[in-house]
PDB file of C-alpha atoms in Angstrom:
ATOM      1  CA  GLU A   1      -0.176  -0.142  -0.096  1.00  0.00           C
ATOM      2  CA  VAL A   2       0.966   3.486  -1.211  1.00  0.00           C
ATOM      3  CA  LYS A   3       0.095   6.510   0.343  1.00  0.00           C
ATOM      4  CA  LEU A   4       0.391  10.105   0.101  1.00  0.00           C
ATOM      5  CA  PRO A   5      -0.828  12.015   3.489  1.00  0.00           C
ATOM      6  CA  ALA A   6      -2.900  14.993   3.447  1.00  0.00           C
ATOM      7  CA  ALA A   7      -0.343  16.700   5.597  1.00  0.00           C
ATOM      8  CA  LYS A   8       2.434  16.160   2.356  1.00  0.00           C
ATOM      9  CA  TRP A   9      -0.060  17.985   0.375  1.00  0.00           C
ATOM     10  CA  LEU A  10      -0.321  20.698   3.274  1.00  0.00           C
ATOM     11  CA  ALA A  11       3.179  21.290   3.808  1.00  0.00           C
ATOM     12  CA  ALA A  12       3.906  21.367  -0.185  1.00  0.00           C
ATOM     13  CA  ALA A  13       1.006  23.864  -0.923  1.00  0.00           C
ATOM     14  CA  PRO A  14       2.056  27.710  -1.194  1.00  0.00           C
ATOM     15  CA  GLY A  15       0.369  29.755   0.838  1.00  0.00           C
ATOM     16  CA  ASN A  16      -0.495  33.373   1.830  1.00  0.00           C
ATOM     17  CA  ALA A  17      -2.026  35.159   4.599  1.00  0.00           C
ATOM     18  CA  HIS A  18      -5.247  32.913   4.289  1.00  0.00           C
ATOM     19  CA  GLY A  19      -3.333  29.635   4.746  1.00  0.00           C
ATOM     20  CA  PRO A  20      -2.487  27.095   1.824  1.00  0.00           C
ATOM     21  CA  GLN A  21      -3.514  27.458  -1.372  1.00  0.00           C
ATOM     22  CA  LEU A  22      -4.477  24.265  -2.401  1.00  0.00           C
ATOM     23  CA  PRO A  23      -4.913  22.835  -6.066  1.00  0.00           C
ATOM     24  CA  GLY A  24      -8.559  23.181  -7.483  1.00  0.00           C
ATOM     25  CA  THR A  25      -8.000  19.753  -9.451  1.00  0.00           C
ATOM     26  CA  ALA A  26      -5.379  16.616  -8.780  1.00  0.00           C
ATOM     27  CA  ARG A  27      -3.918  13.791 -11.336  1.00  0.00           C
ATOM     28  CA  VAL A  28      -2.940  10.427  -9.767  1.00  0.00           C
ATOM     29  CA  THR A  29      -0.169   9.096 -12.066  1.00  0.00           C
ATOM     30  CA  MET A  30       1.796   5.787 -11.081  1.00  0.00           C
ATOM     31  CA  HIS A  31       5.072   4.981 -12.617  1.00  0.00           C
ATOM     32  CA  TYR A  32       7.547   2.202 -12.275  1.00  0.00           C
ATOM     33  CA  LYS A  33      10.656   1.547 -13.354  1.00  0.00           C
ATOM     34  CA  GLY A  34      12.673  -1.954 -14.689  1.00  0.00           C
ATOM     35  CA  ALA A  35      11.184  -5.086 -16.132  1.00  0.00           C
ATOM     36  CA  GLY A  36       8.036  -6.966 -14.836  1.00  0.00           C
ATOM     37  CA  GLU A  37       4.636  -6.430 -14.003  1.00  0.00           C
ATOM     38  CA  VAL A  38       2.517  -4.240 -11.978  1.00  0.00           C
ATOM     39  CA  GLU A  39      -1.140  -4.676 -11.062  1.00  0.00           C
ATOM     40  CA  ILE A  40      -3.292  -2.001  -9.335  1.00  0.00           C
ATOM     41  CA  GLY A  41      -5.822  -3.356  -7.462  1.00  0.00           C
ATOM     42  CA  GLU A  42      -7.238   0.060  -6.799  1.00  0.00           C
ATOM     43  CA  ALA A  43      -6.844   3.826  -6.973  1.00  0.00           C
ATOM     44  CA  VAL A  44      -8.381   6.039  -4.400  1.00  0.00           C
ATOM     45  CA  LEU A  45      -8.406   9.790  -4.114  1.00  0.00           C
ATOM     46  CA  GLU A  46     -10.106  10.967  -1.192  1.00  0.00           C
ATOM     47  CA  GLU A  47     -10.866  14.217   0.682  1.00  0.00           C
ATOM     48  CA  ALA A  48      -9.090  12.928   4.274  1.00  0.00           C
ATOM     49  CA  GLY A  49     -11.239  15.099   6.358  1.00  0.00           C
ATOM     50  CA  PRO A  50     -10.478  16.194  10.162  1.00  0.00           C
ATOM     51  CA  ALA A  51      -8.589  13.569  12.285  1.00  0.00           C
ATOM     52  CA  SER A  52     -11.129  12.453  14.355  1.00  0.00           C
ATOM     53  CA  SER A  53     -10.189   9.696  17.216  1.00  0.00           C
ATOM     54  CA  ASN A  54     -12.096   6.231  17.000  1.00  0.00           C
ATOM     55  CA  LEU A  55     -15.842   6.605  18.511  1.00  0.00           C
ATOM     56  CA  LEU A  56     -16.423   2.548  18.310  1.00  0.00           C
ATOM     57  CA  ALA A  57     -14.795   0.813  21.215  1.00  0.00           C
ATOM     58  CA  ASN A  58     -13.040  -1.862  20.964  1.00  0.00           C
ATOM     59  CA  GLY A  59     -12.988  -2.151  17.014  1.00  0.00           C
ATOM     60  CA  ALA A  60     -10.207  -4.128  16.516  1.00  0.00           C
ATOM     61  CA  PHE A  61     -11.828  -6.836  19.188  1.00  0.00           C
ATOM     62  CA  GLU A  62      -8.535  -6.852  21.426  1.00  0.00           C
ATOM     63  CA  GLU A  63     -10.449  -6.763  24.829  1.00  0.00           C
ATOM     64  CA  LEU A  64     -11.755 -10.183  25.677  1.00  0.00           C
ATOM     65  CA  ASP A  65     -14.643 -10.910  28.356  1.00  0.00           C
ATOM     66  CA  ALA A  66     -13.912 -14.261  30.339  1.00  0.00           C
ATOM     67  CA  LYS A  67     -15.303 -16.624  28.257  1.00  0.00           C
ATOM     68  CA  GLY A  68     -12.960 -15.140  25.332  1.00  0.00           C
ATOM     69  CA  TYR A  69     -15.907 -13.279  23.235  1.00  0.00           C
ATOM     70  CA  PRO A  70     -14.551  -9.114  22.204  1.00  0.00           C
ATOM     71  CA  THR A  71     -16.243  -6.999  24.764  1.00  0.00           C
ATOM     72  CA  GLY A  72     -18.659  -4.424  23.893  1.00  0.00           C
ATOM     73  CA  TRP A  73     -19.906  -6.574  20.903  1.00  0.00           C
ATOM     74  CA  SER A  74     -23.162  -8.770  20.983  1.00  0.00           C
ATOM     75  CA  GLU A  75     -23.445 -12.648  20.648  1.00  0.00           C
ATOM     76  CA  SER A  76     -24.279 -13.265  17.002  1.00  0.00           C
ATOM     77  CA  ARG A  77     -28.048 -13.157  16.288  1.00  0.00           C
ATOM     78  CA  LYS A  78     -30.188 -14.116  13.433  1.00  0.00           C
ATOM     79  CA  PHE A  79     -30.100 -11.177  10.956  1.00  0.00           C
ATOM     80  CA  SER A  80     -33.822 -11.099   9.446  1.00  0.00           C
ATOM     81  CA  TYR A  81     -33.806  -7.657   8.039  1.00  0.00           C
ATOM     82  CA  PHE A  82     -33.769  -7.180   3.856  1.00  0.00           C
ATOM     83  CA  PRO A  83     -33.080  -3.536   3.164  1.00  0.00           C
ATOM     84  CA  PRO A  84     -35.138  -1.961   0.171  1.00  0.00           C
ATOM     85  CA  GLY A  85     -34.450  -2.563  -2.955  1.00  0.00           C
ATOM     86  CA  MET A  86     -32.556  -5.943  -2.391  1.00  0.00           C
ATOM     87  CA  THR A  87     -35.183  -8.394  -3.966  1.00  0.00           C
ATOM     88  CA  PHE A  88     -32.567 -10.403  -5.000  1.00  0.00           C
ATOM     89  CA  GLN A  89     -31.852 -11.803  -1.826  1.00  0.00           C
ATOM     90  CA  PHE A  90     -35.758 -13.748  -2.028  1.00  0.00           C
ATOM     91  CA  ASN A  91     -33.988 -15.438  -5.308  1.00  0.00           C
ATOM     92  CA  THR A  92     -31.353 -17.616  -3.518  1.00  0.00           C
ATOM     93  CA  TRP A  93     -31.955 -20.315  -0.446  1.00  0.00           C
ATOM     94  CA  HIS A  94     -32.304 -19.172   3.046  1.00  0.00           C
ATOM     95  CA  ASN A  95     -32.140 -20.530   6.349  1.00  0.00           C
ATOM     96  CA  SER A  96     -34.598 -18.136   7.974  1.00  0.00           C
ATOM     97  CA  THR A  97     -36.640 -21.006   9.987  1.00  0.00           C
ATOM     98  CA  PHE A  98     -33.654 -22.477  11.741  1.00  0.00           C
ATOM     99  CA  GLU A  99     -30.687 -21.613  13.891  1.00  0.00           C
ATOM    100  CA  ASN A 100     -27.762 -20.344  12.790  1.00  0.00           C
ATOM    101  CA  ARG A 101     -25.081 -22.820  12.035  1.00  0.00           C
ATOM    102  CA  GLY A 102     -21.435 -21.460  11.919  1.00  0.00           C
ATOM    103  CA  SER A 103     -19.393 -19.755  14.866  1.00  0.00           C
ATOM    104  CA  VAL A 104     -18.343 -16.452  15.837  1.00  0.00           C
ATOM    105  CA  GLU A 105     -15.056 -16.149  17.281  1.00  0.00           C
ATOM    106  CA  THR A 106     -11.633 -14.157  17.711  1.00  0.00           C
ATOM    107  CA  ASP A 107      -8.888 -15.370  15.308  1.00  0.00           C
ATOM    108  CA  ASN A 108      -5.551 -14.686  16.475  1.00  0.00           C
ATOM    109  CA  LEU A 109      -3.755 -15.799  12.650  1.00  0.00           C
ATOM    110  CA  ILE A 110      -5.901 -12.830  10.869  1.00  0.00           C
ATOM    111  CA  ALA A 111      -5.339  -9.251  12.050  1.00  0.00           C
ATOM    112  CA  HIS A 112      -5.599  -6.057  10.751  1.00  0.00           C
ATOM    113  CA  SER A 113      -4.521  -3.282  13.302  1.00  0.00           C
ATOM    114  CA  GLY A 114      -4.185  -5.305  16.433  1.00  0.00           C
ATOM    115  CA  SER A 115      -3.393  -8.837  17.231  1.00  0.00           C
ATOM    116  CA  ARG A 116      -6.796 -10.485  16.205  1.00  0.00           C
ATOM    117  CA  SER A 117      -9.868 -10.134  14.313  1.00  0.00           C
ATOM    118  CA  LEU A 118     -13.792 -11.104  14.487  1.00  0.00           C
ATOM    119  CA  LYS A 119     -14.252 -14.442  12.381  1.00  0.00           C
ATOM    120  CA  MET A 120     -17.935 -15.392  11.323  1.00  0.00           C
ATOM    121  CA  ILE A 121     -18.377 -18.857   9.439  1.00  0.00           C
ATOM    122  CA  VAL A 122     -21.726 -18.124   7.502  1.00  0.00           C
ATOM    123  CA  PRO A 123     -23.026 -21.416   6.039  1.00  0.00           C
ATOM    124  CA  ALA A 124     -24.972 -21.198   3.155  1.00  0.00           C
ATOM    125  CA  GLY A 125     -28.549 -19.924   3.929  1.00  0.00           C
ATOM    126  CA  ASP A 126     -27.386 -18.617   7.002  1.00  0.00           C
ATOM    127  CA  GLU A 127     -27.764 -14.798   8.193  1.00  0.00           C
ATOM    128  CA  LYS A 128     -25.807 -13.478  11.246  1.00  0.00           C
ATOM    129  CA  PHE A 129     -24.817 -10.377  12.534  1.00  0.00           C
ATOM    130  CA  VAL A 130     -23.132  -8.802  15.578  1.00  0.00           C
ATOM    131  CA  ALA A 131     -24.030  -5.776  16.778  1.00  0.00           C
ATOM    132  CA  SER A 132     -21.516  -2.908  19.174  1.00  0.00           C
ATOM    133  CA  LYS A 133     -22.853  -1.422  22.561  1.00  0.00           C
ATOM    134  CA  PRO A 134     -24.666   2.201  21.488  1.00  0.00           C
ATOM    135  CA  ILE A 135     -22.293   4.690  20.614  1.00  0.00           C
ATOM    136  CA  LEU A 136     -22.492   8.173  22.277  1.00  0.00           C
ATOM    137  CA  LEU A 137     -21.692  10.983  19.557  1.00  0.00           C
ATOM    138  CA  ASN A 138     -22.412  13.885  21.437  1.00  0.00           C
ATOM    139  CA  GLN A 139     -23.340  16.061  18.556  1.00  0.00           C
ATOM    140  CA  THR A 140     -24.428  19.446  18.873  1.00  0.00           C
ATOM    141  CA  GLU A 141     -26.295  19.446  15.597  1.00  0.00           C
ATOM    142  CA  PRO A 142     -26.609  16.726  12.912  1.00  0.00           C
ATOM    143  CA  ARG A 143     -23.235  15.868  11.602  1.00  0.00           C
ATOM    144  CA  LEU A 144     -21.905  13.332   8.758  1.00  0.00           C
ATOM    145  CA  VAL A 145     -20.311   9.957  10.357  1.00  0.00           C
ATOM    146  CA  GLU A 146     -18.035   8.245   8.436  1.00  0.00           C
ATOM    147  CA  VAL A 147     -17.949   4.267   8.688  1.00  0.00           C
ATOM    148  CA  GLN A 148     -15.280   2.105   7.827  1.00  0.00           C
ATOM    149  CA  ALA A 149     -14.539  -1.489   8.233  1.00  0.00           C
ATOM    150  CA  TRP A 150     -11.493  -3.961   7.194  1.00  0.00           C
ATOM    151  CA  VAL A 151     -13.326  -6.638   5.744  1.00  0.00           C
ATOM    152  CA  LYS A 152     -11.505  -9.876   4.480  1.00  0.00           C
ATOM    153  CA  THR A 153     -14.421 -12.671   3.027  1.00  0.00           C
ATOM    154  CA  ASP A 154     -14.479 -15.746   0.823  1.00  0.00           C
ATOM    155  CA  HIS A 155     -18.084 -16.518  -1.179  1.00  0.00           C
ATOM    156  CA  LEU A 156     -19.880 -14.125   0.853  1.00  0.00           C
ATOM    157  CA  CYS A 157     -23.344 -13.267  -0.553  1.00  0.00           C
ATOM    158  CA  THR A 158     -24.133  -9.726   1.104  1.00  0.00           C
ATOM    159  CA  LEU A 159     -22.212  -7.431   3.852  1.00  0.00           C
ATOM    160  CA  GLN A 160     -24.405  -4.644   5.169  1.00  0.00           C
ATOM    161  CA  ILE A 161     -23.121  -2.070   7.590  1.00  0.00           C
ATOM    162  CA  ASP A 162     -26.308  -0.651  10.117  1.00  0.00           C
ATOM    163  CA  ALA A 163     -26.865   2.238  11.825  1.00  0.00           C
ATOM    164  CA  ASP A 164     -29.840   3.005  14.385  1.00  0.00           C
ATOM    165  CA  ASP A 165     -30.852   6.411  15.768  1.00  0.00           C
ATOM    166  CA  GLU A 166     -31.257   6.876  19.609  1.00  0.00           C
ATOM    167  CA  SER A 167     -35.019   5.241  19.718  1.00  0.00           C
ATOM    168  CA  GLY A 168     -33.467   1.692  18.126  1.00  0.00           C
ATOM    169  CA  ARG A 169     -35.129   2.713  14.637  1.00  0.00           C
ATOM    170  CA  ARG A 170     -32.831   1.504  11.591  1.00  0.00           C
ATOM    171  CA  LEU A 171     -31.303   4.285   9.132  1.00  0.00           C
ATOM    172  CA  ASP A 172     -31.790   3.111   6.007  1.00  0.00           C
TER     173      ASP A 172
END
């Protein structure tokens, strides 16, 4: 992974009394020297936004309870909500009338930013989810909140990140 942090753009930008003068456009150029091949999986140009702390407690699944399950996260439950426009889901087999069969547990072999991850085994037809504890946003006025997740999958049909308001209503 190669990154050009926003701080380097700010350091290189000419400035005046009003602060740095950033360009109105940007171009992404990829260059390599020598023999061989380069495969680019993805190139992204994003606005970094202001730095902020992670509001999600135990998002890296590092803290465990006495049973070895991540604190602040619900046990696996049956997922039964299908968002509007997801009619294709009804064209496949689902295990909606039976309990889920796969396990949900921490995995010490695969990790992103810590020493473990959360592994969910989802056999064909099962629908399951885990949920964090409610997150207090402390906003004085409504503002956008960005949610990111590092997810590694194999033969997954659908992945959904949901948000609920303070009354427990789903925000679609």
